Structures are given as C-alpha cells and as structure tokens.
Coordinates of C-alpha atoms in Angstrom, one line a residue:
X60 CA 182.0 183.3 133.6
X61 CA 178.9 185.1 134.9
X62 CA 178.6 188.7 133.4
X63 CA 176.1 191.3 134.9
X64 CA 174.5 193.8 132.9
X65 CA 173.6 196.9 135.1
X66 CA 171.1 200.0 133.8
X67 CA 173.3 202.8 133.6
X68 CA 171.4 205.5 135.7
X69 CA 172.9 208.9 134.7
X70 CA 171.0 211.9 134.0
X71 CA 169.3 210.5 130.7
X72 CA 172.2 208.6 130.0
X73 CA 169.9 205.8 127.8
X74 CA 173.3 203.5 125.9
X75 CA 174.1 199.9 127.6
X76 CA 176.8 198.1 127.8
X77 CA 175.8 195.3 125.8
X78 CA 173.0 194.3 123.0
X79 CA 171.3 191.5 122.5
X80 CA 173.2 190.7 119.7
X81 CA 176.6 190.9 121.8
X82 CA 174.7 189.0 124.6
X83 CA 174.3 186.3 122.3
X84 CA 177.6 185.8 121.1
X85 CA 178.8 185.8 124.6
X86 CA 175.9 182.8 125.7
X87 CA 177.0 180.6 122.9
X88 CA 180.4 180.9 123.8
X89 CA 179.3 179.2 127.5
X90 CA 179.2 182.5 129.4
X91 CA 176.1 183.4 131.5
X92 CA 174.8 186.8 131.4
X93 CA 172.5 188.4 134.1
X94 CA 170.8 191.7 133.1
X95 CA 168.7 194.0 135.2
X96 CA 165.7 194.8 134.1
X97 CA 164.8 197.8 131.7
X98 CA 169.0 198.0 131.2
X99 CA 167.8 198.9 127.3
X100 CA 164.6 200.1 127.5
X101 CA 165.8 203.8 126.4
X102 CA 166.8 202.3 122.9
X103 CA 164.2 199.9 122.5
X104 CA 166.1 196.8 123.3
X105 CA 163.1 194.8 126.2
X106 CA 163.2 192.4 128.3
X107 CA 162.3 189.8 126.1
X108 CA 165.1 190.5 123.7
X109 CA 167.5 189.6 126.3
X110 CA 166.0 186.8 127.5
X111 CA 165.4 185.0 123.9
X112 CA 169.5 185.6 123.5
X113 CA 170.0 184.1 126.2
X114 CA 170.2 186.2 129.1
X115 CA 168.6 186.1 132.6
X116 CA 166.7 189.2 134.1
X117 CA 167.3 190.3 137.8
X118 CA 165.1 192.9 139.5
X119 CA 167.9 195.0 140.5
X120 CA 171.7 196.7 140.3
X121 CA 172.5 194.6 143.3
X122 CA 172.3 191.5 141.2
X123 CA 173.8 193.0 137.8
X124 CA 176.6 193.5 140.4
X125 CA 177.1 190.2 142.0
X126 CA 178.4 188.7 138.7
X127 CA 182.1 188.2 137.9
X128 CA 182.5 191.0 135.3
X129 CA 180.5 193.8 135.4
X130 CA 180.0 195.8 132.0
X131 CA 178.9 199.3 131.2
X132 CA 178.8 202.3 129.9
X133 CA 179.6 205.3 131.9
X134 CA 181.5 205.6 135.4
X135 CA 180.0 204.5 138.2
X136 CA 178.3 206.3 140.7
X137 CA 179.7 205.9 144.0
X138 CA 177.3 203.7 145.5
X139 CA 177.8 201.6 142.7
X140 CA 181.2 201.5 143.1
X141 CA 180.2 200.3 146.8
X142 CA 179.0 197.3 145.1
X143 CA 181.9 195.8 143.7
X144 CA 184.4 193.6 145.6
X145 CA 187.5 192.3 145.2
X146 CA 187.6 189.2 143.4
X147 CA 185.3 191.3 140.4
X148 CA 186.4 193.3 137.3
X149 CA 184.5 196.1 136.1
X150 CA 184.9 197.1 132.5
X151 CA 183.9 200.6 131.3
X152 CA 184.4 203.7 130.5
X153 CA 186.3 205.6 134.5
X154 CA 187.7 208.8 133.2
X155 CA 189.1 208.7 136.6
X156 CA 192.0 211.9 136.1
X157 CA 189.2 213.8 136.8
X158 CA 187.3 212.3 139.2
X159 CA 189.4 211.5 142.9
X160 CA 186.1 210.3 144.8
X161 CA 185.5 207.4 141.9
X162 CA 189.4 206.6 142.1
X163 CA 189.4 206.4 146.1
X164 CA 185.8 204.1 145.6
X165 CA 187.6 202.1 143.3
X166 CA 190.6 201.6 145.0
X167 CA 188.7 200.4 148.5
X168 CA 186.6 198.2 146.7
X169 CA 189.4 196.1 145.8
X170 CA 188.3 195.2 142.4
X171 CA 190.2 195.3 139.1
X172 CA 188.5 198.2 137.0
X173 CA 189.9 198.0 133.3
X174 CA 188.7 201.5 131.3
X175 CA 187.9 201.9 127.8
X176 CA 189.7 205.1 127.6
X177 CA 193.1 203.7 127.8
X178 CA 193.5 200.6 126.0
X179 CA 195.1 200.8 123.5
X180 CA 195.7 199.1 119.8
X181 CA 199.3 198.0 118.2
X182 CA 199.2 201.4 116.0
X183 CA 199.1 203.2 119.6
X184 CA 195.4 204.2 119.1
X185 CA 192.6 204.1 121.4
X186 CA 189.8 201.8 119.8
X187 CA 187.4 201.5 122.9
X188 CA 187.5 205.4 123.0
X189 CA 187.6 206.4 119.4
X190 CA 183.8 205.3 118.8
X191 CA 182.5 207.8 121.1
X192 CA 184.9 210.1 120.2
X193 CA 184.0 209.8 116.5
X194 CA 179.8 210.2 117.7
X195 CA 181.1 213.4 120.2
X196 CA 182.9 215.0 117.3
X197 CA 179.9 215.0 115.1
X198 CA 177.7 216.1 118.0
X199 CA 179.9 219.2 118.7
X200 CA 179.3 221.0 115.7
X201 CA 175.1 219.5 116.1
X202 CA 175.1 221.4 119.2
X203 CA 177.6 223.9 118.9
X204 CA 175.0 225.0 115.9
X205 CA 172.5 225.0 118.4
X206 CA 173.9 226.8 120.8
X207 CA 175.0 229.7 118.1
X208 CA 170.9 230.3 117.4
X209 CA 169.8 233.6 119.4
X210 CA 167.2 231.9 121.7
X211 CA 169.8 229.5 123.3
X212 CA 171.8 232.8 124.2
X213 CA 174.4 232.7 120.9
X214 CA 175.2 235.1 118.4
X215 CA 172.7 234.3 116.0
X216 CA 174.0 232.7 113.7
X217 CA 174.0 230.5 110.8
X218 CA 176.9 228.0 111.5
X219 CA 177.4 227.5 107.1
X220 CA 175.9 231.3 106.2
X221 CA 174.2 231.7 103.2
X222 CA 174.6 233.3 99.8
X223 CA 175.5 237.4 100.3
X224 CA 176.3 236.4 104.1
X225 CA 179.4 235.4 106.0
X226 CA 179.6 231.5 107.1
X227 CA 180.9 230.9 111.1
X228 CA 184.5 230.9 112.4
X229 CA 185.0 227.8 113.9
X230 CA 187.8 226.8 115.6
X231 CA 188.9 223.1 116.6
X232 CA 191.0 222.2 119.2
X233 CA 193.1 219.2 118.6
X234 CA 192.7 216.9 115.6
X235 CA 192.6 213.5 117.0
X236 CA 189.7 211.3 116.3
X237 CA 186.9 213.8 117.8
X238 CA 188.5 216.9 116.3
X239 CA 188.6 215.2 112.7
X240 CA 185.0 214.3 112.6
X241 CA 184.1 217.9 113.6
X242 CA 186.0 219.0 111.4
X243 CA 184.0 217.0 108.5
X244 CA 181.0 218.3 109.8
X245 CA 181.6 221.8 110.2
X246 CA 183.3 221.3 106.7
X247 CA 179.7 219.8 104.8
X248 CA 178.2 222.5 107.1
X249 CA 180.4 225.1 104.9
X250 CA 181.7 226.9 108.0
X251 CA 185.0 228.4 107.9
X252 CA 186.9 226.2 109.8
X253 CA 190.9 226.1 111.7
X254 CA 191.9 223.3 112.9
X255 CA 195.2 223.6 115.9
X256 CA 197.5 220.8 116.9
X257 CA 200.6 220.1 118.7
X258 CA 201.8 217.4 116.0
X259 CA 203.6 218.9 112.5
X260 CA 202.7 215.2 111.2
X261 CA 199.3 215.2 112.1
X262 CA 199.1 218.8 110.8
X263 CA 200.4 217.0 106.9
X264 CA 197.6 214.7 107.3
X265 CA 194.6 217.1 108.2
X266 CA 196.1 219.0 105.1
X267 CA 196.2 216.0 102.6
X268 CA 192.5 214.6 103.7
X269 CA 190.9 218.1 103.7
X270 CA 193.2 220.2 101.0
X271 CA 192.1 223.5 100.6
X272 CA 188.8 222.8 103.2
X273 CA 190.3 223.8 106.5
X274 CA 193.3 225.9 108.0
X275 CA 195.8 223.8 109.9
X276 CA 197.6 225.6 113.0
X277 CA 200.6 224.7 114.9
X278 CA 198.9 224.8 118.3
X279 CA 200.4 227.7 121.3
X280 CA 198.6 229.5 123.9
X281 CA 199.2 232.6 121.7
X282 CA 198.2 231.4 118.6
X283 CA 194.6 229.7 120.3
X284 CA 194.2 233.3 122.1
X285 CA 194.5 235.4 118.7
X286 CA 192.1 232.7 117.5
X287 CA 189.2 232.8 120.0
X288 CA 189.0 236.7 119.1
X289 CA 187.3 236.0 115.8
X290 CA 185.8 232.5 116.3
X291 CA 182.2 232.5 116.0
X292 CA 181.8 228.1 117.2
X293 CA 185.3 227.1 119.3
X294 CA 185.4 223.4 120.1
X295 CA 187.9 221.3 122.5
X296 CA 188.8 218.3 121.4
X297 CA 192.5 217.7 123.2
X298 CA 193.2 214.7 124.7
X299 CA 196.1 213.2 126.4
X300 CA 195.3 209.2 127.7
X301 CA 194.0 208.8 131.1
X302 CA 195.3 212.1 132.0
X303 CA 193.7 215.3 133.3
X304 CA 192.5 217.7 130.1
X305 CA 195.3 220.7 129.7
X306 CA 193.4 224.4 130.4
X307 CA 194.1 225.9 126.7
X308 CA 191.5 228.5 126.8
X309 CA 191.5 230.6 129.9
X310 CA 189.0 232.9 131.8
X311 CA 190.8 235.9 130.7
X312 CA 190.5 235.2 126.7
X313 CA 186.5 235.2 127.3
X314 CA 186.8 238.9 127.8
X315 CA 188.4 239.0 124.3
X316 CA 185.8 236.8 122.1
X317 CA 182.7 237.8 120.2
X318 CA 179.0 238.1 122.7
X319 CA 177.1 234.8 121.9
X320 CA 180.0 233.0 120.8
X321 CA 180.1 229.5 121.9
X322 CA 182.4 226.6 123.5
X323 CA 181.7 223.4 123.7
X324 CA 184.3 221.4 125.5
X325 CA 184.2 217.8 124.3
X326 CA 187.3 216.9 127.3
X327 CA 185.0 217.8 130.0
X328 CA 185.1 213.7 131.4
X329 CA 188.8 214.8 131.8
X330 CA 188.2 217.8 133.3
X331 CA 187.5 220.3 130.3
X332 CA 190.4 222.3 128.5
X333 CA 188.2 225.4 128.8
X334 CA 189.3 227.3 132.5
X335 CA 185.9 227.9 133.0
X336 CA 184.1 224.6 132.2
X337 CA 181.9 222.5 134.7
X338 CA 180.1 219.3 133.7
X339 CA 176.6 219.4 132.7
X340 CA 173.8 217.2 132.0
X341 CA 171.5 216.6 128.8
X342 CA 168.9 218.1 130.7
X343 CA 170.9 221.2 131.2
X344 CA 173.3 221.0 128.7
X345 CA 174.8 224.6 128.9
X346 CA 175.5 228.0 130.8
X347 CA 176.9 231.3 130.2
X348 CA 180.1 233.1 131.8
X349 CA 181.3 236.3 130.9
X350 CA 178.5 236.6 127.6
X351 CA 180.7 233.1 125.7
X352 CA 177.5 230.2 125.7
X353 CA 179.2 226.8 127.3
X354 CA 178.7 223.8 126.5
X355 CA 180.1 220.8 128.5
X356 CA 177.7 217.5 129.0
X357 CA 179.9 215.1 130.0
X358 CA 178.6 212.1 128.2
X359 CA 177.5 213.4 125.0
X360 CA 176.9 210.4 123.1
X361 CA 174.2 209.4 125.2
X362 CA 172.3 211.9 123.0
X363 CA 171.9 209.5 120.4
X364 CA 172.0 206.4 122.7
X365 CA 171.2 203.5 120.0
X366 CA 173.7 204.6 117.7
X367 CA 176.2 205.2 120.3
X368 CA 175.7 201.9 121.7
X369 CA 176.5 199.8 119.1
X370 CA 179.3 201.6 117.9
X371 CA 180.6 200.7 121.3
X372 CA 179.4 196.9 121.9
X373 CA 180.4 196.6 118.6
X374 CA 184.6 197.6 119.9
X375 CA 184.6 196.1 123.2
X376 CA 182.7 192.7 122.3
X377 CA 186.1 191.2 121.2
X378 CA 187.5 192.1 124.6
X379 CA 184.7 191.1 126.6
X380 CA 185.1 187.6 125.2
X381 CA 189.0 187.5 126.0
X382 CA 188.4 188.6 129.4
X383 CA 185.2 186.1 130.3
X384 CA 187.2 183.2 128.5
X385 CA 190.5 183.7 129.6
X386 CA 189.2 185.3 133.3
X387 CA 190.9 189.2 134.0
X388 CA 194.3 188.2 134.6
X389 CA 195.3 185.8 132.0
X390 CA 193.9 188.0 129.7
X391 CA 195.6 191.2 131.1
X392 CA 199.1 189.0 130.7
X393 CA 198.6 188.4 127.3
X394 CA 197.0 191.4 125.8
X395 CA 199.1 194.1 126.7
X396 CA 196.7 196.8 125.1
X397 CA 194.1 195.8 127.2
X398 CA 196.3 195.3 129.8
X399 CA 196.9 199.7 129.7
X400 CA 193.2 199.6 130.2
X401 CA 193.9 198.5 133.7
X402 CA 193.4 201.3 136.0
X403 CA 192.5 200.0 139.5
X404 CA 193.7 196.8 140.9
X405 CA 193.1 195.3 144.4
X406 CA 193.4 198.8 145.9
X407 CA 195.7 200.6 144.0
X408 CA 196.2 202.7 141.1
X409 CA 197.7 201.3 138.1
X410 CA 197.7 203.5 135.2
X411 CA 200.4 206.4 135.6
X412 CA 198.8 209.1 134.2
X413 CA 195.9 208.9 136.6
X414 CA 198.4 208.4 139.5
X415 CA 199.8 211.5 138.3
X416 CA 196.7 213.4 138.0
X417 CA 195.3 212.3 141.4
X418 CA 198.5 212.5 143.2
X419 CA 198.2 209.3 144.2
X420 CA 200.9 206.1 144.6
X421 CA 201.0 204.3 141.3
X422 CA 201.9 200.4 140.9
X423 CA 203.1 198.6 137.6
X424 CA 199.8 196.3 136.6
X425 CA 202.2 193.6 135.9
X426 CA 202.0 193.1 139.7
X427 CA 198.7 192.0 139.5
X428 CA 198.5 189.7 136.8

C-alpha cells in the first residue's frame, strides 16, 4: 500500500505522524511510504533520515495526499480535508464532537477517516489516546505552575510552597489517564491536591495508588463549585469518547474563585469543560475572564513534540501495519477496536457519539466494511 506522510501545519504544532524508525518497519513489510518534505524537521528527524529508511520525499501536501492512507497527527485543516477522496483512509487524531466544519469536510470527501481518540482496546481503554493524554496530564500541572507565577497574570504563587508557607490547592477534574498523571505531578510537586470523579471504583483505585497523597471526591456540580472557591491550580481532565466535553465549571463559579487563580482545560479538542473556554494556540497559550488565568491550547503535547511523537508512533505503528496489510476494510472487519475508531465513511458519520454531538444522521460502520 502507498502511505503519505504530510507536515502537520498547525500553529507550532512540530510531532509527525510517523518516525523513521516506524517508516522502516512499514518499508520492509512491502509498503511504500511518500513523505513531504521537512514533515520532521521540528524534532530533528531530515530528509535524509527518511529517505535511508526507506521512504520517498515529495515537494508538497498535495502529494503526501495522493497516497492510499494518509497518517498524522492533528485534525486536518479544511483544505486538507479537500484533499482526500473517496477511495482513501485517513488515520489520526478528528476530535470531530467539537468541530461540525471538519465533520461536514469529511463527510463530502467521501473518505474513510478512522480517529485515534476512539479506538479502543479489549479492557475498554483508549490506547491511541492515552499517550497524549498521559504527556497532557503532565503538562497541566508544567503550565498550570506557570500560569500561577505573578507576571503571567496568576496569583503568585509557588504551586508546592515552601517551608513556613502554604503549598497550592489544586483541584483535578476527572481521574482518567490525564487526570492521574497530574495528579503524580502535582503530588512530587507537594501541592495539595483533590482529585473528583463520577466512578466510586475509580475513586478505590486513586485511593490505593496514592494513599494518604491526594483527596478523592465523588464528583457533582455542587461539590466542584464549593471546590473552585479555594482552589489555587483547577484542571479539567473529563472525558467521554468521541463526545462533546460536559461544561462542569460555569461562568458564574469564576465570580466565586480566588484573583489569579488558574484553569487549564485539558478537554478543550472536545470543546472544554470550562463554560468559558476557547482554543488557543502555543503561541498564545492563555487569556483572562473575570480575573481566573485560562489556559486551553488545544494540542498541548506538541509542546514537547519529540517526546510526544514517539509515544504516539510508538501506539498506532501496530495499527498502521494492520490497516496497510490488510487494506481499511478487512482490517475494520476484524479488529473491532479499531473498527470504533471509524468515524467518517463514504459520507457519513459513523461513530454515535459524534452523530450525537453534531446532530447529524449516524450509520453502523458495519455497513461499510
């Protein structure tokens, strides 16, 4: 199968969709793989690299996207999606709840487009979106620390306090993937830190792996408003597959926190779970609304872009290979998982909860396969 490689051109948005290393793996196998050229550049990986796996270089996006399976990182931009055609699969992060315009570009393209973000794993997991989740849930508390310093607008403060002096409140929404590994840092930063969540039994198990490190909270609007009063650092981790992100802190409980205090709202590509969160950019990362710092890029591992992007190549090589050996829909009939990943197939929508979000007609991906 021929699989294009296309620079991902987001605001300095620097990962790729595949290394060299992956690239290799994929050549031996019989594959060909066309890359444009400078797709790695931002994390060091040339030209050359590609070429001595194995890969050819094309001049431009408009090549990458002539190939049978296109792979990258973030969304595509609508003019990219105006490069697909049915007959192609695109494989990659959509976060399409969110994001009608991409959907409806999607849908009249008439190509499959199969989204990290929902497949899924046989313990009901996400593995294509828990590596990014796991690098975003670091980050939050990175820059959530920043933010809380008095010359990016917070509180000033010091998120772990010191000797004679009070350590930050912070406050963790959810306790998935991302809200567990902010957790850990926040934790090693020696904040005081509360973690709320919808599920008793993933209550148990915050309390057995932290013990007497963190507070666990049965999650309720009440419960998250009383919270937000005293919170120094609040992050939003919720997440609910392929659907829109619910709005658990609202424009009215801003009046009620601390000046300075800061939110950073790691469900912003599904919308944001803060009422009064808009997407930003690395280049802009935050704003302020009623005194409460926001923070809400919307690809945040792209921060740390080489890291980021073998964590990921690392996940979704297996799939790639099922996909380019088997072609889409022989492998979407016998993986179910990655099957779930399928959100957009020869112009429709086929993932419920996006149908749901959107308001759009949904059809079983079994008809397509």
């Amino acid at each position: 199968m021929r699989i294009g490689l296309p620079k991902e051109i987001k605001t300095l948005e620097h990962r790729v969709g595949l290394t060299p290393e992956s690239v290799l793996e994929l050549v031996r196998l019989g594959h060909e793989v066309v890359v444009q050229t400078g797709a790695g550049e931002g994390i060091d990986f040339t030209d050359d690299q590609y070429v001595a796996a194995g890969a050819q270089i094309v001049p431009t996006a408009e090549a990458a996207f002539e190939a049978d399976l296109i792979i990258k990182v973030k969304e595509p931009q609508l003019h990219e999606c105006a490069l697909l055609s049915r007959g192609q699969t695109l494989f990659t992060y959509l976060h399409l709840a969110a994001d009608k315009p991409q959907a409806e570009a999607l849908m009249k393209s008439g190509a499959y487009a199969i989204a990290y973000e929902t497949v899924t794993d046989d313990a009901g997991g996400l593995p294509l979106l828990k590596p990014m989740s796991e690098v975003a849930g670091r980050m939050a508390v990175q820059v959530g620390a920043n933010c809380l310093q008095k010359s990016n607008g917070g509180r000033g403060m010091l998120l772990g306090g010191v000797p004679g002096v009070g350590a930050a409140e912070v406050i963790i929404i959810g306790g998935g993937t991302s809200g567990f590994n902010a957790a850990q840092m926040a934790v090693g930063l020696h904040a005081h830190v509360t973690i709320f969540d919808r599920s008793i039994d993933r209550l148990q198990e915050l309390d057995a792996l932290f013990k007497n490190e963190v507070q666990t909270v049965y999650s309720t609007t009440g419960a998250i408003a009383d919270a937000v009063k005293t919170a120094d650092l609040v992050i939003g981790a919720v997440l609910v597959p392929g659907a829109a992100a619910p709005k658990l802190v609202s424009r009215e409980m801003l009046s009620t926190m601390k000046k300075g205090a800061v939110l950073v709202d790691i469900a912003i590509d599904q919308g944001g779970c803060f009422e009064t969160s808009k997407p930003t950019t690395h280049d802009n990362p935050s704003y302020v609304v009623d005194d409460i710092v926001h923070y809400c890029v919307a690809n945040m591992p792209g921060a740390v872009p080489r890291t980021s992007t073998y964590a990921l190549s690392n996940r979704t090589l297996p799939y790639v290979i099922q996909l380019a050996g088997l072609g889409t829909k022989t492998a979407l009939e016998r993986n179910v998982h990655l099957r779930h990943g399928l959100n957009v197939a020869d112009g429709h929508i086929t993932h419920n909860a996006v149908a749901e979000a959107l308001s759009l007609p949904y059809r079983d991906a079994r008809e397509f396969i």
